[in-house]
PDB file of C-alpha atoms and ligand atoms in Angstrom:
ATOM      1  CA  MET A   1     112.288 189.635  -1.834  1.00  0.00           C
ATOM      2  CA  LYS A   2     111.608 191.179   1.562  1.00  0.00           C
ATOM      3  CA  ASN A   3     109.628 194.411   2.038  1.00  0.00           C
ATOM      4  CA  THR A   4     111.662 197.122   3.741  1.00  0.00           C
ATOM      5  CA  ASN A   5     110.530 198.576   7.062  1.00  0.00           C
ATOM      6  CA  GLU A   6     110.104 201.922   5.273  1.00  0.00           C
ATOM      7  CA  GLU A   7     107.529 200.465   2.894  1.00  0.00           C
ATOM      8  CA  ILE A   8     105.480 199.069   5.771  1.00  0.00           C
ATOM      9  CA  LEU A   9     105.705 202.002   8.200  1.00  0.00           C
ATOM     10  CA  TYR A  10     105.915 205.635   7.090  1.00  0.00           C
ATOM     11  CA  THR A  11     105.232 209.115   8.377  1.00  0.00           C
ATOM     12  CA  TYR A  12     103.168 211.884   6.841  1.00  0.00           C
ATOM     13  CA  LYS A  13     102.363 215.285   8.349  1.00  0.00           C
ATOM     14  CA  ASN A  14     103.696 214.176  11.725  1.00  0.00           C
ATOM     15  CA  LYS A  15     101.575 211.021  11.883  1.00  0.00           C
ATOM     16  CA  VAL A  16     102.681 207.388  11.635  1.00  0.00           C
ATOM     17  CA  TYR A  17     101.013 205.073   9.125  1.00  0.00           C
ATOM     18  CA  LEU A  18     101.061 201.332   8.545  1.00  0.00           C
ATOM     19  CA  ASN A  19     100.915 200.050   4.986  1.00  0.00           C
ATOM     20  CA  ILE A  20     100.011 196.376   5.478  1.00  0.00           C
ATOM     21  CA  THR A  21      98.637 195.543   2.047  1.00  0.00           C
ATOM     22  CA  ASN A  22      98.311 196.852  -1.503  1.00  0.00           C
ATOM     23  CA  LYS A  23      95.141 194.850  -2.088  1.00  0.00           C
ATOM     24  CA  CYS A  24      91.932 196.784  -2.515  1.00  0.00           C
ATOM     25  CA  PRO A  25      88.591 195.814  -4.067  1.00  0.00           C
ATOM     26  CA  CYS A  26      88.092 199.367  -5.352  1.00  0.00           C
ATOM     27  CA  ALA A  27      89.561 201.607  -8.020  1.00  0.00           C
ATOM     28  CA  CYS A  28      88.555 205.090  -6.818  1.00  0.00           C
ATOM     29  CA  THR A  29      88.873 207.694  -9.537  1.00  0.00           C
ATOM     30  CA  PHE A  30      90.734 209.982  -7.117  1.00  0.00           C
ATOM     31  CA  CYS A  31      93.064 207.330  -5.652  1.00  0.00           C
ATOM     32  CA  ILE A  32      96.575 208.699  -5.395  1.00  0.00           C
ATOM     33  CA  ARG A  33      98.061 205.237  -6.029  1.00  0.00           C
ATOM     34  CA  SER A  34      97.633 205.693  -9.759  1.00  0.00           C
ATOM     35  CA  LYS A  35      99.487 209.026  -9.667  1.00  0.00           C
ATOM     36  CA  LYS A  36     102.578 208.420  -7.549  1.00  0.00           C
ATOM     37  CA  ASP A  37     104.455 205.636  -5.793  1.00  0.00           C
ATOM     38  CA  ALA A  38     104.353 207.098  -2.295  1.00  0.00           C
ATOM     39  CA  ILE A  39     103.181 209.885  -0.025  1.00  0.00           C
ATOM     40  CA  GLY A  40     104.747 211.676   2.932  1.00  0.00           C
ATOM     41  CA  GLU A  41     108.221 210.590   3.922  1.00  0.00           C
ATOM     42  CA  ALA A  42     107.859 207.203   2.207  1.00  0.00           C
ATOM     43  CA  SER A  43     109.701 206.647  -1.062  1.00  0.00           C
ATOM     44  CA  ASN A  44     107.726 203.637  -2.273  1.00  0.00           C
ATOM     45  CA  LEU A  45     104.515 202.162  -0.867  1.00  0.00           C
ATOM     46  CA  TRP A  46     104.259 199.334  -3.387  1.00  0.00           C
ATOM     47  CA  LEU A  47     104.915 196.170  -1.409  1.00  0.00           C
ATOM     48  CA  ASN A  48     106.362 193.122  -3.125  1.00  0.00           C
ATOM     49  CA  HIS A  49     104.051 190.888  -1.059  1.00  0.00           C
ATOM     50  CA  ASN A  50     101.503 191.266   1.732  1.00  0.00           C
ATOM     51  CA  PRO A  51     103.665 191.592   4.869  1.00  0.00           C
ATOM     52  CA  SER A  52     103.278 188.948   7.564  1.00  0.00           C
ATOM     53  CA  PHE A  53     102.653 190.007  11.156  1.00  0.00           C
ATOM     54  CA  GLU A  54     106.339 189.314  11.894  1.00  0.00           C
ATOM     55  CA  GLU A  55     107.408 191.764   9.177  1.00  0.00           C
ATOM     56  CA  VAL A  56     105.028 194.460  10.449  1.00  0.00           C
ATOM     57  CA  LYS A  57     106.264 193.851  14.002  1.00  0.00           C
ATOM     58  CA  GLU A  58     109.863 194.251  12.816  1.00  0.00           C
ATOM     59  CA  ALA A  59     109.009 197.606  11.202  1.00  0.00           C
ATOM     60  CA  ILE A  60     107.299 198.770  14.409  1.00  0.00           C
ATOM     61  CA  ASP A  61     110.194 197.627  16.592  1.00  0.00           C
ATOM     62  CA  ALA A  62     112.671 199.519  14.385  1.00  0.00           C
ATOM     63  CA  PHE A  63     110.783 202.844  14.595  1.00  0.00           C
ATOM     64  CA  ASP A  64     111.244 205.531  17.263  1.00  0.00           C
ATOM     65  CA  PHE A  65     107.707 206.629  18.260  1.00  0.00           C
ATOM     66  CA  ASN A  66     108.916 209.515  20.405  1.00  0.00           C
ATOM     67  CA  GLY A  67     106.645 212.504  19.755  1.00  0.00           C
ATOM     68  CA  TYR A  68     103.863 210.473  18.117  1.00  0.00           C
ATOM     69  CA  ASN A  69     100.570 209.662  19.795  1.00  0.00           C
ATOM     70  CA  GLU A  70      98.641 207.922  17.045  1.00  0.00           C
ATOM     71  CA  ILE A  71      99.260 205.175  14.489  1.00  0.00           C
ATOM     72  CA  ILE A  72      96.986 204.720  11.487  1.00  0.00           C
ATOM     73  CA  PHE A  73      96.365 201.653   9.336  1.00  0.00           C
ATOM     74  CA  CYS A  74      96.090 203.143   5.865  1.00  0.00           C
ATOM     75  CA  GLY A  75      98.678 203.078   3.086  1.00  0.00           C
ATOM     76  CA  TYR A  76      98.390 201.935  -0.515  1.00  0.00           C
ATOM     77  CA  GLY A  77      95.613 199.407  -0.019  1.00  0.00           C
ATOM     78  CA  GLU A  78      92.585 198.517   2.076  1.00  0.00           C
ATOM     79  CA  PRO A  79      93.781 197.394   5.549  1.00  0.00           C
ATOM     80  CA  THR A  80      90.864 194.980   6.128  1.00  0.00           C
ATOM     81  CA  ASN A  81      92.188 192.990   3.173  1.00  0.00           C
ATOM     82  CA  SER A  82      94.839 191.789   5.659  1.00  0.00           C
ATOM     83  CA  PHE A  83      92.480 191.559   8.590  1.00  0.00           C
ATOM     84  CA  ASP A  84      94.366 188.921  10.615  1.00  0.00           C
ATOM     85  CA  VAL A  85      97.587 190.926  10.380  1.00  0.00           C
ATOM     86  CA  LEU A  86      95.688 194.101  11.268  1.00  0.00           C
ATOM     87  CA  VAL A  87      94.224 192.566  14.439  1.00  0.00           C
ATOM     88  CA  LYS A  88      97.503 190.945  15.562  1.00  0.00           C
ATOM     89  CA  THR A  89      99.369 194.187  14.901  1.00  0.00           C
ATOM     90  CA  ALA A  90      96.823 196.286  16.803  1.00  0.00           C
ATOM     91  CA  GLN A  91      97.098 193.901  19.767  1.00  0.00           C
ATOM     92  CA  TYR A  92     100.889 194.092  19.615  1.00  0.00           C
ATOM     93  CA  ILE A  93     100.855 197.914  19.523  1.00  0.00           C
ATOM     94  CA  CYS A  94      98.426 198.005  22.414  1.00  0.00           C
ATOM     95  CA  SER A  95     100.658 195.737  24.522  1.00  0.00           C
ATOM     96  CA  LYS A  96     103.834 197.669  23.797  1.00  0.00           C
ATOM     97  CA  LEU A  97     103.187 201.315  22.935  1.00  0.00           C
ATOM     98  CA  ASP A  98     101.164 204.210  24.289  1.00  0.00           C
ATOM     99  CA  LEU A  99      99.503 205.081  20.982  1.00  0.00           C
ATOM    100  CA  LYS A 100      95.949 205.553  19.783  1.00  0.00           C
ATOM    101  CA  ILE A 101      95.161 203.197  16.904  1.00  0.00           C
ATOM    102  CA  ARG A 102      93.010 204.265  13.973  1.00  0.00           C
ATOM    103  CA  VAL A 103      91.963 202.365  10.862  1.00  0.00           C
ATOM    104  CA  ASN A 104      91.171 204.216   7.660  1.00  0.00           C
ATOM    105  CA  THR A 105      88.972 201.926   5.632  1.00  0.00           C
ATOM    106  CA  ASN A 106      86.701 201.871   2.606  1.00  0.00           C
ATOM    107  CA  GLY A 107      84.092 200.172   4.812  1.00  0.00           C
ATOM    108  CA  LEU A 108      83.859 197.082   2.634  1.00  0.00           C
ATOM    109  CA  GLY A 109      85.632 194.813   5.124  1.00  0.00           C
ATOM    110  CA  ASN A 110      82.581 192.612   5.688  1.00  0.00           C
ATOM    111  CA  LEU A 111      82.282 191.913   1.964  1.00  0.00           C
ATOM    112  CA  ILE A 112      86.043 191.418   1.614  1.00  0.00           C
ATOM    113  CA  ASN A 113      86.206 188.918   4.462  1.00  0.00           C
ATOM    114  CA  GLY A 114      82.855 187.267   3.828  1.00  0.00           C
ATOM    115  CA  LYS A 115      81.811 187.805   7.454  1.00  0.00           C
ATOM    116  CA  ASP A 116      81.020 190.595   9.901  1.00  0.00           C
ATOM    117  CA  ILE A 117      84.383 191.866  11.179  1.00  0.00           C
ATOM    118  CA  THR A 118      83.114 195.029  12.899  1.00  0.00           C
ATOM    119  CA  GLU A 119      83.105 193.647  16.435  1.00  0.00           C
ATOM    120  CA  GLU A 120      86.631 192.282  16.265  1.00  0.00           C
ATOM    121  CA  LEU A 121      87.831 195.439  14.547  1.00  0.00           C
ATOM    122  CA  CYS A 122      86.303 197.852  17.049  1.00  0.00           C
ATOM    123  CA  LYS A 123      87.521 195.749  19.985  1.00  0.00           C
ATOM    124  CA  ASN A 124      91.111 196.162  18.851  1.00  0.00           C
ATOM    125  CA  VAL A 125      91.351 199.763  17.642  1.00  0.00           C
ATOM    126  CA  ASP A 126      90.475 203.163  19.096  1.00  0.00           C
ATOM    127  CA  ALA A 127      88.929 204.763  16.027  1.00  0.00           C
ATOM    128  CA  VAL A 128      87.531 203.826  12.635  1.00  0.00           C
ATOM    129  CA  SER A 129      87.397 206.254   9.719  1.00  0.00           C
ATOM    130  CA  ILE A 130      85.227 205.068   6.837  1.00  0.00           C
ATOM    131  CA  SER A 131      85.191 206.543   3.325  1.00  0.00           C
ATOM    132  CA  LEU A 132      81.667 207.600   2.441  1.00  0.00           C
ATOM    133  CA  ASN A 133      82.822 209.330  -0.759  1.00  0.00           C
ATOM    134  CA  CYS A 134      79.368 209.885  -2.312  1.00  0.00           C
ATOM    135  CA  SER A 135      75.789 210.514  -1.254  1.00  0.00           C
ATOM    136  CA  ASN A 136      74.191 207.775  -3.368  1.00  0.00           C
ATOM    137  CA  LYS A 137      74.918 204.306  -4.711  1.00  0.00           C
ATOM    138  CA  GLU A 138      75.010 205.246  -8.406  1.00  0.00           C
ATOM    139  CA  ASP A 139      77.704 207.908  -7.941  1.00  0.00           C
ATOM    140  CA  TYR A 140      79.520 205.624  -5.506  1.00  0.00           C
ATOM    141  CA  LEU A 141      79.654 202.900  -8.132  1.00  0.00           C
ATOM    142  CA  LYS A 142      81.067 205.327 -10.707  1.00  0.00           C
ATOM    143  CA  THR A 143      83.581 206.962  -8.351  1.00  0.00           C
ATOM    144  CA  VAL A 144      84.759 204.121  -6.105  1.00  0.00           C
ATOM    145  CA  ARG A 145      84.347 201.365  -8.724  1.00  0.00           C
ATOM    146  CA  PRO A 146      84.113 198.526  -6.156  1.00  0.00           C
ATOM    147  CA  LYS A 147      84.402 194.975  -7.451  1.00  0.00           C
ATOM    148  CA  PHE A 148      81.338 194.006  -5.396  1.00  0.00           C
ATOM    149  CA  GLY A 149      79.108 196.205  -7.536  1.00  0.00           C
ATOM    150  CA  ILE A 150      75.906 198.007  -6.586  1.00  0.00           C
ATOM    151  CA  GLU A 151      75.516 196.364  -3.153  1.00  0.00           C
ATOM    152  CA  SER A 152      78.745 198.049  -1.995  1.00  0.00           C
ATOM    153  CA  PHE A 153      77.283 201.425  -0.982  1.00  0.00           C
ATOM    154  CA  ASP A 154      74.693 199.881   1.356  1.00  0.00           C
ATOM    155  CA  ALA A 155      77.294 197.439   2.687  1.00  0.00           C
ATOM    156  CA  MET A 156      79.604 200.364   3.503  1.00  0.00           C
ATOM    157  CA  LEU A 157      76.779 202.239   5.295  1.00  0.00           C
ATOM    158  CA  SER A 158      75.846 199.119   7.246  1.00  0.00           C
ATOM    159  CA  PHE A 159      79.515 198.677   8.217  1.00  0.00           C
ATOM    160  CA  ALA A 160      79.579 202.303   9.442  1.00  0.00           C
ATOM    161  CA  LYS A 161      76.365 201.829  11.413  1.00  0.00           C
ATOM    162  CA  LYS A 162      77.711 198.708  13.119  1.00  0.00           C
ATOM    163  CA  CYS A 163      80.994 200.419  13.980  1.00  0.00           C
ATOM    164  CA  ARG A 164      79.100 203.412  15.381  1.00  0.00           C
ATOM    165  CA  ALA A 165      77.115 201.084  17.639  1.00  0.00           C
ATOM    166  CA  LEU A 166      80.409 199.682  18.931  1.00  0.00           C
ATOM    167  CA  THR A 167      82.462 202.875  19.211  1.00  0.00           C
ATOM    168  CA  GLU A 168      81.628 206.560  19.186  1.00  0.00           C
ATOM    169  CA  ASN A 169      85.039 207.097  17.553  1.00  0.00           C
ATOM    170  CA  THR A 170      83.573 206.242  14.177  1.00  0.00           C
ATOM    171  CA  VAL A 171      83.944 208.853  11.459  1.00  0.00           C
ATOM    172  CA  LEU A 172      82.774 209.038   7.863  1.00  0.00           C
ATOM    173  CA  SER A 173      84.914 210.888   5.351  1.00  0.00           C
ATOM    174  CA  VAL A 174      84.650 212.493   1.933  1.00  0.00           C
ATOM    175  CA  VAL A 175      87.227 214.136  -0.308  1.00  0.00           C
ATOM    176  CA  ASP A 176      86.608 217.854  -0.941  1.00  0.00           C
ATOM    177  CA  VAL A 177      86.673 217.410  -4.742  1.00  0.00           C
ATOM    178  CA  ILE A 178      83.057 216.167  -4.700  1.00  0.00           C
ATOM    179  CA  GLY A 179      81.822 219.772  -4.350  1.00  0.00           C
ATOM    180  CA  GLU A 180      79.722 221.672  -1.806  1.00  0.00           C
ATOM    181  CA  GLU A 181      76.316 220.320  -2.793  1.00  0.00           C
ATOM    182  CA  GLU A 182      77.435 216.711  -2.553  1.00  0.00           C
ATOM    183  CA  ILE A 183      79.274 217.411   0.728  1.00  0.00           C
ATOM    184  CA  GLU A 184      76.000 218.765   2.191  1.00  0.00           C
ATOM    185  CA  LYS A 185      74.153 215.586   1.187  1.00  0.00           C
ATOM    186  CA  CYS A 186      76.906 213.480   2.748  1.00  0.00           C
ATOM    187  CA  LYS A 187      76.650 215.563   5.946  1.00  0.00           C
ATOM    188  CA  LYS A 188      72.965 214.681   6.127  1.00  0.00           C
ATOM    189  CA  ILE A 189      73.707 210.943   5.718  1.00  0.00           C
ATOM    190  CA  ALA A 190      76.337 211.150   8.462  1.00  0.00           C
ATOM    191  CA  GLU A 191      73.989 213.085  10.755  1.00  0.00           C
ATOM    192  CA  ASP A 192      71.237 210.518  10.267  1.00  0.00           C
ATOM    193  CA  LEU A 193      73.691 207.829  11.353  1.00  0.00           C
ATOM    194  CA  ASN A 194      74.874 209.971  14.274  1.00  0.00           C
ATOM    195  CA  ILE A 195      78.420 209.884  12.880  1.00  0.00           C
ATOM    196  CA  SER A 196      80.775 212.845  12.325  1.00  0.00           C
ATOM    197  CA  LEU A 197      81.814 213.680   8.781  1.00  0.00           C
ATOM    198  CA  ARG A 198      85.422 214.551   7.980  1.00  0.00           C
ATOM    199  CA  VAL A 199      86.023 216.474   4.749  1.00  0.00           C
ATOM    200  CA  ARG A 200      89.539 215.606   3.529  1.00  0.00           C
ATOM    201  CA  LYS A 201      91.701 217.660   1.209  1.00  0.00           C
ATOM    202  CA  TYR A 202      92.401 215.993  -2.122  1.00  0.00           C
ATOM    203  CA  ASP A 203      96.169 215.758  -1.425  1.00  0.00           C
ATOM    204  CA  ASN A 204      95.267 213.294   1.329  1.00  0.00           C
ATOM    205  CA  SER A 205      93.263 211.104  -0.970  1.00  0.00           C
ATOM    206  CA  SER A 206      95.126 207.845  -0.501  1.00  0.00           C
ATOM    207  CA  ASP A 207      93.852 208.179   3.057  1.00  0.00           C
ATOM    208  CA  ASN A 208      90.941 205.874   2.268  1.00  0.00           C
TER     209      ASN A 208
HETATM  210  S1  SF4 B   1      91.353 205.414  -2.343  1.00  0.00           S
HETATM  211 FE1  SF4 B   1      91.465 203.688  -0.908  1.00  0.00          FE
HETATM  212  S2  SF4 B   1      89.620 202.486  -1.372  1.00  0.00           S
HETATM  213 FE2  SF4 B   1      89.955 203.807  -3.135  1.00  0.00          FE
HETATM  214  S3  SF4 B   1      91.171 202.582  -4.594  1.00  0.00           S
HETATM  215 FE3  SF4 B   1      92.605 203.808  -3.362  1.00  0.00          FE
HETATM  216  S4  SF4 B   1      93.183 202.444  -1.670  1.00  0.00           S
HETATM  217 FE4  SF4 B   1      91.307 201.581  -2.563  1.00  0.00          FE
END
């Protein structure tokens, strides 16, 4: 069965999002995927298969981008799990549309792909937003529950560091449910890496 264009491309709070995969190596305790089937104007973000580039292109071609200035790889999965499609799609958008391109990621793309993808990623997008989520590896393991285990927190920080060296449009993010004290510790980590920290509201928590 084919995915519909609406499952691949959706809008939320006046922004356009691309949902290119449902695969994710994590099971964050706050992930909205376990609570509802979609967010924003989408009705269902569960894909019946990982869309090919051609399917993503079709969804982009069918959408009227008038009034939008940014497109975000996010959705119900980790975009770097479909890294080839992500790169091809970003290149297609860049050649056709006047839009900034952002990727919201859990920062585990190097582990997922078994190689360093930061250079190719940063070459093809305008901004990278990485989920920091916690201030230490033990809490990260309990909250994000990555399949790669304890090495994941350091791998995510290293990913963020590499992206920051390649683009100043690198941001770390946390969800506000972690509490003030933990947010302060995360601010310090971000400051030490010379990266801005974005504190997201919980209702945005599928936002990687
Ligand atoms: S919040 Fe993002 S990283 Fe965490 S399980 Fe959900 S899709 Fe994966």
